mmCIF file of N, CA, C and O in Angstrom:
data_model
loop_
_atom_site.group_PDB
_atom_site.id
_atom_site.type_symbol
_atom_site.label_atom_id
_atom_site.label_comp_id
_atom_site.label_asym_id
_atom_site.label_seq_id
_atom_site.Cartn_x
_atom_site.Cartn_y
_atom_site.Cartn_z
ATOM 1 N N UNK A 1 100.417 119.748 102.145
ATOM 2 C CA UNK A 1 99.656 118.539 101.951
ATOM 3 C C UNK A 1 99.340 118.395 100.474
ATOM 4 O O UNK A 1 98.997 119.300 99.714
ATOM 5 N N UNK A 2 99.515 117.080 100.184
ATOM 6 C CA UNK A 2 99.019 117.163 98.499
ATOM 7 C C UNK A 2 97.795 115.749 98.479
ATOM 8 O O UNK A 2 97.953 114.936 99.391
ATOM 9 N N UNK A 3 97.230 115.617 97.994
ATOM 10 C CA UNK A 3 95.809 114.705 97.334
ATOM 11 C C UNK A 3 95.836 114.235 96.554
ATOM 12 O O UNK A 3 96.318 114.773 95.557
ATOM 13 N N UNK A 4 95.318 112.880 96.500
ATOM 14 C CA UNK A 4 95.468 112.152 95.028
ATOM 15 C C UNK A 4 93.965 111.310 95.319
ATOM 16 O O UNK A 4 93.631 110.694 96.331
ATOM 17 N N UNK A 5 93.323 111.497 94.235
ATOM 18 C CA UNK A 5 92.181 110.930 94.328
ATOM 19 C C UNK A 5 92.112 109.977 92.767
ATOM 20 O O UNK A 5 92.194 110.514 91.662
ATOM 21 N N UNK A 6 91.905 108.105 93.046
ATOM 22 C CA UNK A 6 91.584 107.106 92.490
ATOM 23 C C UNK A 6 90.022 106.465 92.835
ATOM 24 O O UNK A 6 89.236 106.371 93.778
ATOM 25 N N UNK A 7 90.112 106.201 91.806
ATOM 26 C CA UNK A 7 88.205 105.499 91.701
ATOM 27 C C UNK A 7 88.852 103.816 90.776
ATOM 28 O O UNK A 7 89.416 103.785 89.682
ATOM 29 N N UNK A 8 88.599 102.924 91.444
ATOM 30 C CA UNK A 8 88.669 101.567 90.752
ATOM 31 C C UNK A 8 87.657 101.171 90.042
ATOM 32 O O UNK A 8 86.661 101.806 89.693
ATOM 33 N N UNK A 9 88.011 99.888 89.806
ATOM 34 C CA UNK A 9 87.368 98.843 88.964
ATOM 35 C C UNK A 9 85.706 99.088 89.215
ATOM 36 O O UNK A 9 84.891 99.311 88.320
ATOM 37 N N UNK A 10 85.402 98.983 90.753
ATOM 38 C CA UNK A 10 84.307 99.003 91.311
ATOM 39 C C UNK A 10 83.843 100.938 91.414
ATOM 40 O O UNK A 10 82.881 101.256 92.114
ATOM 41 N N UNK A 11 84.539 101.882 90.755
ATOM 42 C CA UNK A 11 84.226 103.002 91.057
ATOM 43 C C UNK A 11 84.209 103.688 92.778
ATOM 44 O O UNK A 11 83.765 104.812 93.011
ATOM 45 N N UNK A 12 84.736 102.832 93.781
ATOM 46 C CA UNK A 12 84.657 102.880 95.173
ATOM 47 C C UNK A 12 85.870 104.309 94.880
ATOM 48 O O UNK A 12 86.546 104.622 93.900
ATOM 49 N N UNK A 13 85.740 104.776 95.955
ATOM 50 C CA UNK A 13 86.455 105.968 96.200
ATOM 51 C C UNK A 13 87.972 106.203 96.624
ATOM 52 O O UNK A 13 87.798 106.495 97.807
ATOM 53 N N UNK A 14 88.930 106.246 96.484
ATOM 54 C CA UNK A 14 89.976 105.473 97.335
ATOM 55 C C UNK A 14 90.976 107.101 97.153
ATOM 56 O O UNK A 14 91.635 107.316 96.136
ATOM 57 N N UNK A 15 90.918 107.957 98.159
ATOM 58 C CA UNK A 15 92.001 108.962 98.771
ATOM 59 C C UNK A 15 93.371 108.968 99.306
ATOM 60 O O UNK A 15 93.632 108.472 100.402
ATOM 61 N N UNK A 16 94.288 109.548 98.515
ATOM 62 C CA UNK A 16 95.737 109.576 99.398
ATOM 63 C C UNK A 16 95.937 111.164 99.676
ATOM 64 O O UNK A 16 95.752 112.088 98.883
ATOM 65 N N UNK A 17 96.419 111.224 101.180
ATOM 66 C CA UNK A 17 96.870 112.468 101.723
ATOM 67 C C UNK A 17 98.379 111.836 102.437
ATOM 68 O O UNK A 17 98.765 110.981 103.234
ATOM 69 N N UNK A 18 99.043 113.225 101.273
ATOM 70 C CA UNK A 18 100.333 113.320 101.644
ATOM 71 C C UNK A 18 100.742 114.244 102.746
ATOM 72 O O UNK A 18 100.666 115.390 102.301
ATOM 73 N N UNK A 19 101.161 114.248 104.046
ATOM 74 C CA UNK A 19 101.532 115.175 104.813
ATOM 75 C C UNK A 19 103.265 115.044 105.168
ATOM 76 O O UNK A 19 104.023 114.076 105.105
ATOM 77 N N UNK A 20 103.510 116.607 105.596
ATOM 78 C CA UNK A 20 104.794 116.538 105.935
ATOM 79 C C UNK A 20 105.429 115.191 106.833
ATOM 80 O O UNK A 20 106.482 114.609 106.569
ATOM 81 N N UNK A 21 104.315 114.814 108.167
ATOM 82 C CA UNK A 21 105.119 113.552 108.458
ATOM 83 C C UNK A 21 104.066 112.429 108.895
ATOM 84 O O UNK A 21 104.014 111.831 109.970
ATOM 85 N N UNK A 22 103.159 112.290 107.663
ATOM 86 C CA UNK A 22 102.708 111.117 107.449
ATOM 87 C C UNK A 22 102.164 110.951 105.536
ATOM 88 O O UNK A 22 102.365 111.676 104.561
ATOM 89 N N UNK A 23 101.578 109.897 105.686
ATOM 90 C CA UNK A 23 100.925 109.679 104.394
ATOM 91 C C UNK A 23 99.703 108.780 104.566
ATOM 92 O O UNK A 23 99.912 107.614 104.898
ATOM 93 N N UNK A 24 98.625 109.140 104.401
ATOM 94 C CA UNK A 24 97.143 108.518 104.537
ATOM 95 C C UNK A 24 96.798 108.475 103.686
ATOM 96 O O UNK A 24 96.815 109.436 102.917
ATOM 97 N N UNK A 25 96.149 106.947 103.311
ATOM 98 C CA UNK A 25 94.586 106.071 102.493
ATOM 99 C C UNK A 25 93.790 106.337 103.147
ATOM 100 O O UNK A 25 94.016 106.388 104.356
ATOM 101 N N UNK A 26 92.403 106.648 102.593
ATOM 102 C CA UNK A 26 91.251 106.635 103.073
ATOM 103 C C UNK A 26 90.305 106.209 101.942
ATOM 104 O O UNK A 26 90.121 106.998 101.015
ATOM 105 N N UNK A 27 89.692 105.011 101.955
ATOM 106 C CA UNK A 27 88.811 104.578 101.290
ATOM 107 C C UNK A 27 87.183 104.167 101.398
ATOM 108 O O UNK A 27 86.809 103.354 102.244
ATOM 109 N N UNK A 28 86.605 104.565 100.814
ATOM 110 C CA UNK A 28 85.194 104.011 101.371
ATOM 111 C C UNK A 28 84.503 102.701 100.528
ATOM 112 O O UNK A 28 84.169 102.458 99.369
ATOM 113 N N UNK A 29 84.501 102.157 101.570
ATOM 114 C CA UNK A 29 84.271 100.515 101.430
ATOM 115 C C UNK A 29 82.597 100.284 100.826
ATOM 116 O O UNK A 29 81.993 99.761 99.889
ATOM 117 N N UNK A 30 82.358 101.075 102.084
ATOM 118 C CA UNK A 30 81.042 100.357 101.854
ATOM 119 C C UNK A 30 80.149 99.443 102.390
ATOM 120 O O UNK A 30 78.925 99.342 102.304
ATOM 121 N N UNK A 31 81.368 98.517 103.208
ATOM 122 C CA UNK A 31 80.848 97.578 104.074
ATOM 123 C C UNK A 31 81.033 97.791 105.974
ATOM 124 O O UNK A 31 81.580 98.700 106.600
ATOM 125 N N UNK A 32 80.493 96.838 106.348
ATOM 126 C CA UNK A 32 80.313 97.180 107.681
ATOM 127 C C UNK A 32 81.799 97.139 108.190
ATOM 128 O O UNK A 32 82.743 96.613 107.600
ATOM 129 N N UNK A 33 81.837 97.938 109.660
ATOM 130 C CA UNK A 33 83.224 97.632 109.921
ATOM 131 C C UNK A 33 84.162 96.040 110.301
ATOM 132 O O UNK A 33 85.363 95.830 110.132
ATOM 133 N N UNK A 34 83.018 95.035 110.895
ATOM 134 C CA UNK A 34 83.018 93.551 110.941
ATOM 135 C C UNK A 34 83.038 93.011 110.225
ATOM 136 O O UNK A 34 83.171 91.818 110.499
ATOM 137 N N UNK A 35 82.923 93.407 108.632
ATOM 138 C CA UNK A 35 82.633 92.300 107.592
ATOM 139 C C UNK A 35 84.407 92.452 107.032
ATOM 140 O O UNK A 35 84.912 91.633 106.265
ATOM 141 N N UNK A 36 85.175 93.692 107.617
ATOM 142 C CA UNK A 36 86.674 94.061 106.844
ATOM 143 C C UNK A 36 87.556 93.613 107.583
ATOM 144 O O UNK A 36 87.272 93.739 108.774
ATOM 145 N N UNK A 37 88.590 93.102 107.362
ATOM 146 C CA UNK A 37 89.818 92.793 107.665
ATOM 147 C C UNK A 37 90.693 93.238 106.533
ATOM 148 O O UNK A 37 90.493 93.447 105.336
ATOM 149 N N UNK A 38 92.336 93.354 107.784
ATOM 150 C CA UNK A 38 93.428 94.286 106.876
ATOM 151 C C UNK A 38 94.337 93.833 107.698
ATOM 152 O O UNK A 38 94.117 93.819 108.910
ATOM 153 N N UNK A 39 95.467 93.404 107.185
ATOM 154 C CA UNK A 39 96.950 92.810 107.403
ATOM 155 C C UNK A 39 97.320 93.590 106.358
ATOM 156 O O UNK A 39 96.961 93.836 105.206
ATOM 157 N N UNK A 40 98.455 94.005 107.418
ATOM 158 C CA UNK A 40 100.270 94.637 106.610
ATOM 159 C C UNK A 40 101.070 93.610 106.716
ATOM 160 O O UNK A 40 101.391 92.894 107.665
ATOM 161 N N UNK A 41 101.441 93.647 105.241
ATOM 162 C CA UNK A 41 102.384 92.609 104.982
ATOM 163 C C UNK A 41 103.638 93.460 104.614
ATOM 164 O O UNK A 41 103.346 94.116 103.614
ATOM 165 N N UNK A 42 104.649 93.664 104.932
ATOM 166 C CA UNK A 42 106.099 94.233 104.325
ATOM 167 C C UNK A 42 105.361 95.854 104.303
ATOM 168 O O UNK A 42 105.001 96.543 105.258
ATOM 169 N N UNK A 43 105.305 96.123 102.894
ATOM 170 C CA UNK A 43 104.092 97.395 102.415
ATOM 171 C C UNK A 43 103.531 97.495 101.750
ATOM 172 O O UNK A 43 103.438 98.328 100.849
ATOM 173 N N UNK A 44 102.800 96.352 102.115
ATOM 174 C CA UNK A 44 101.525 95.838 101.198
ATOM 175 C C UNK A 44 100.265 95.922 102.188
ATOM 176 O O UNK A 44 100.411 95.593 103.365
ATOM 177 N N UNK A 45 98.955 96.390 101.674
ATOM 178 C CA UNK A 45 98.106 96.844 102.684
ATOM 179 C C UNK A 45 97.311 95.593 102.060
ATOM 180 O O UNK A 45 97.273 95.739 100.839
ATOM 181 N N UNK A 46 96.587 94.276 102.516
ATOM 182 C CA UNK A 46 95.780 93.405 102.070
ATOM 183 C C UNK A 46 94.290 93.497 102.590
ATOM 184 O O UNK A 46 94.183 93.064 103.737
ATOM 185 N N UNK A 47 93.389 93.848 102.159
ATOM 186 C CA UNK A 47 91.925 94.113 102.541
ATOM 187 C C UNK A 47 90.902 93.014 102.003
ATOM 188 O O UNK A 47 90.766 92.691 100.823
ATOM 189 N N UNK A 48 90.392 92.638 102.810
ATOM 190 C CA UNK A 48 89.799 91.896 102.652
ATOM 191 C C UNK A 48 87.799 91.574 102.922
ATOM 192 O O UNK A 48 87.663 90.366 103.115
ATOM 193 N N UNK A 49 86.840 92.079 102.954
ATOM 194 C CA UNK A 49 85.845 92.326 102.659
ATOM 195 C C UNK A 49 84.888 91.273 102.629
ATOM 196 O O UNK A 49 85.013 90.414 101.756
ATOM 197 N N UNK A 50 83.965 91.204 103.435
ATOM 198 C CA UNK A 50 82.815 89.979 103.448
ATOM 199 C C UNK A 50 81.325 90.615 102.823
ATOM 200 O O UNK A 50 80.522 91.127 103.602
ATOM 201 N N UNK A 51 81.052 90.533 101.396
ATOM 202 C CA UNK A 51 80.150 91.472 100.893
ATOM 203 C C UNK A 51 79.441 89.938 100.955
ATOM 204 O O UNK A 51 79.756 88.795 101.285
ATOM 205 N N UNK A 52 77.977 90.855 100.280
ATOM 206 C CA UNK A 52 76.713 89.997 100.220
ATOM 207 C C UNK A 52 77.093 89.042 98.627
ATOM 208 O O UNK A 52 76.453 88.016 98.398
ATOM 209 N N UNK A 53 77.886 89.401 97.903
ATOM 210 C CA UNK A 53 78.261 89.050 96.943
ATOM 211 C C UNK A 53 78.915 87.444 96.844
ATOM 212 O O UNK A 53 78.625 86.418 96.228
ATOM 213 N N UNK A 54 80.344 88.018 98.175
ATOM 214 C CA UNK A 54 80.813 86.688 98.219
ATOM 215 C C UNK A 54 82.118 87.838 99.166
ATOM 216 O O UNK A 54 81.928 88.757 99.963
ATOM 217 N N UNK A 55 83.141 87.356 98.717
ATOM 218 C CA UNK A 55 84.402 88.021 99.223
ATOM 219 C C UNK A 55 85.103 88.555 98.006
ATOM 220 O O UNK A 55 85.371 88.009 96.935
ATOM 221 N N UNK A 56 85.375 90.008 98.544
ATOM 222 C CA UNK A 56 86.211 90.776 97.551
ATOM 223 C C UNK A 56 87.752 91.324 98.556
ATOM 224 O O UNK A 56 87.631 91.485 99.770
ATOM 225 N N UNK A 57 88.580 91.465 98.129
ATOM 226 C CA UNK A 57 89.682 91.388 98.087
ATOM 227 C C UNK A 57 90.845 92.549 97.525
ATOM 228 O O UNK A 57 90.824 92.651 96.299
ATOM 229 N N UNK A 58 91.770 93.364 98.162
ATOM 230 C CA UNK A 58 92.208 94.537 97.264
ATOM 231 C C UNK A 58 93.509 94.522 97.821
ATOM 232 O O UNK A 58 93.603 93.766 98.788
ATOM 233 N N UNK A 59 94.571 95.145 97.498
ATOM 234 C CA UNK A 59 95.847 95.386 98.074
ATOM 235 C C UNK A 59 96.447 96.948 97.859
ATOM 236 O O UNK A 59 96.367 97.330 96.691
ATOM 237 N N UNK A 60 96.805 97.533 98.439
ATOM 238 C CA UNK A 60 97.400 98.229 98.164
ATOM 239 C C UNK A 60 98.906 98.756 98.527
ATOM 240 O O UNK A 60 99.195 98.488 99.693
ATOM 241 N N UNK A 61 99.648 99.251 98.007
ATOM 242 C CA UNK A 61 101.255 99.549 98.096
ATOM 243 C C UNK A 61 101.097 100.916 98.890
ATOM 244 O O UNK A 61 100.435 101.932 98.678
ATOM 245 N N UNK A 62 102.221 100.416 100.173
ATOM 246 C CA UNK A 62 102.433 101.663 101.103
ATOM 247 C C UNK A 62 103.738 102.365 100.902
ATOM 248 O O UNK A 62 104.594 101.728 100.287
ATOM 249 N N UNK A 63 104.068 103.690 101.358
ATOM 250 C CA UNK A 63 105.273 103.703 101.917
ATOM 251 C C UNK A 63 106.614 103.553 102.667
ATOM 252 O O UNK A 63 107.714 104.101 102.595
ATOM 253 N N UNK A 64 105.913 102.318 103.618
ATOM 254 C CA UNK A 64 106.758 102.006 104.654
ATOM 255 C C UNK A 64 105.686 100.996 105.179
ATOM 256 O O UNK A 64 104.524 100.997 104.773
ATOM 257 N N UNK A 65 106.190 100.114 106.137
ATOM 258 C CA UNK A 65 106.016 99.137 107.126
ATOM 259 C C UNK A 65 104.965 99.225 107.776
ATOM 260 O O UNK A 65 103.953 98.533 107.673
ATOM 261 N N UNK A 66 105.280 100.490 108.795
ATOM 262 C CA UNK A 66 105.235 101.174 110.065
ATOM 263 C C UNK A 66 103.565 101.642 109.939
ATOM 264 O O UNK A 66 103.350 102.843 110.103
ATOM 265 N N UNK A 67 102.108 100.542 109.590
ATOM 266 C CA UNK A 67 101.215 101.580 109.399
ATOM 267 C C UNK A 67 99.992 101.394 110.443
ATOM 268 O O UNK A 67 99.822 100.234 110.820
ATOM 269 N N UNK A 68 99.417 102.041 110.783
ATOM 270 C CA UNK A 68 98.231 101.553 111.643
ATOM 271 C C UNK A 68 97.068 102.035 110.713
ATOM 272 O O UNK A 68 97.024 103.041 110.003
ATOM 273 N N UNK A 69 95.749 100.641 110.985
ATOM 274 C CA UNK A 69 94.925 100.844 110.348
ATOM 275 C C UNK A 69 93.338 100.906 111.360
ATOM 276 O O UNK A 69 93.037 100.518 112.489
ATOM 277 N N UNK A 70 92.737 101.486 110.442
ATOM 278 C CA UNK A 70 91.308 101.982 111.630
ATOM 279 C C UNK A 70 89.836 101.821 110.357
ATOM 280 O O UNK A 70 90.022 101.952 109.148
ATOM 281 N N UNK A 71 88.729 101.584 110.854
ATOM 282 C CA UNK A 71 87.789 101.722 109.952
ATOM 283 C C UNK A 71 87.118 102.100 111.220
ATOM 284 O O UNK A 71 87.456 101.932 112.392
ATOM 285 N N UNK A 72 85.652 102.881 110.454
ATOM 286 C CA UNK A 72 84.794 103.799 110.707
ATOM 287 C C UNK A 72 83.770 103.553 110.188
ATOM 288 O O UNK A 72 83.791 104.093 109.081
ATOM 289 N N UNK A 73 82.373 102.764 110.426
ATOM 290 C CA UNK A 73 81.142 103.335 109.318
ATOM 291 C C UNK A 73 81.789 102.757 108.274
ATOM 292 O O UNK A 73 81.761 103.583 107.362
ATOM 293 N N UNK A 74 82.202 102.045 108.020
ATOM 294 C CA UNK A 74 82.814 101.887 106.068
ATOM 295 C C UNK A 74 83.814 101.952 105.434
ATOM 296 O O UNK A 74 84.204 101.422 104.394
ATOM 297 N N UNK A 75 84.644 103.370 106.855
ATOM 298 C CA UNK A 75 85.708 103.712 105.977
ATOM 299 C C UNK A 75 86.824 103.235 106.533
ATOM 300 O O UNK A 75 86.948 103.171 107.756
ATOM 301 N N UNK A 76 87.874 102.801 105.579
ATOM 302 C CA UNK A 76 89.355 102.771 105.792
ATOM 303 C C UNK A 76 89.960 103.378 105.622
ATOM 304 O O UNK A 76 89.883 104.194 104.703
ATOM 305 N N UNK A 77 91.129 103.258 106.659
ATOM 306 C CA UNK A 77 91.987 104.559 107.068
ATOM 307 C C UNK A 77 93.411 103.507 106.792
ATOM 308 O O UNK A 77 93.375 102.281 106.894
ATOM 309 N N UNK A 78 94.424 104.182 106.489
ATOM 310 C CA UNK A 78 95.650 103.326 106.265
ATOM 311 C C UNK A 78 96.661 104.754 106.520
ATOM 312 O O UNK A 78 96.668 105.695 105.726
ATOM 313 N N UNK A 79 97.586 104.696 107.921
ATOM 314 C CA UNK A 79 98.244 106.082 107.932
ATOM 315 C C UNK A 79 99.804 105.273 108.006
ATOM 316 O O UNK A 79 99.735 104.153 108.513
ATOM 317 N N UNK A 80 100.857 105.609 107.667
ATOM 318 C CA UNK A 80 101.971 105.480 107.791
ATOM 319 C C UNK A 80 103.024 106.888 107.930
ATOM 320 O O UNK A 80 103.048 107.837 107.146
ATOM 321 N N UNK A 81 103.861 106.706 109.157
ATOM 322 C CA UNK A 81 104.180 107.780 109.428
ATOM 323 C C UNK A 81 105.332 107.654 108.601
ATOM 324 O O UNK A 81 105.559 106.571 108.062
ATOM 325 N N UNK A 82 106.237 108.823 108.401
ATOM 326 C CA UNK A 82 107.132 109.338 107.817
ATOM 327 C C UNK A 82 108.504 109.107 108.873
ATOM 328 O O UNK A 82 109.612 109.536 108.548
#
């Protein structure tokens, strides 16, 4: 397994775990699990976020197609199998 840990614009937390036969995002949002929405487009992960702010917005580049996504409490999960 290997780890890659990014912090954005907003300093939010955003984790990649590489495994033999997958590859997982895990990010912490921050927001409720109702306020997020996420469409896969091709392998493009589009997130989308209903903050008190207004709407924030992020994308990220997958490995493949093939991904299922889950939130938790805040967090996003983005797994694509191998």
């Amino acid at each position: 397994m290997s780890t890659k840990q990014l912090a954005g614009e907003d300093e939010q937390i955003v984790r990649r775990y590489e495994y033999e036969d997958s590859w997982v995002l895990a990010a912490e949002l921050g927001f409720a699990d109702e306020d997020i929405d996420v469409d896969v487009v091709g392998e493009t992960a589009i997130v989308v976020a209903d903050t008190p702010e207004g709407v924030s917005e992020a994308e990220f580049e997958l490995p493949g197609s093939d991904a299922s996504v889950e939130t938790n409490n805040g967090v996003l999960t983005i797994t694509v199998e191998k």
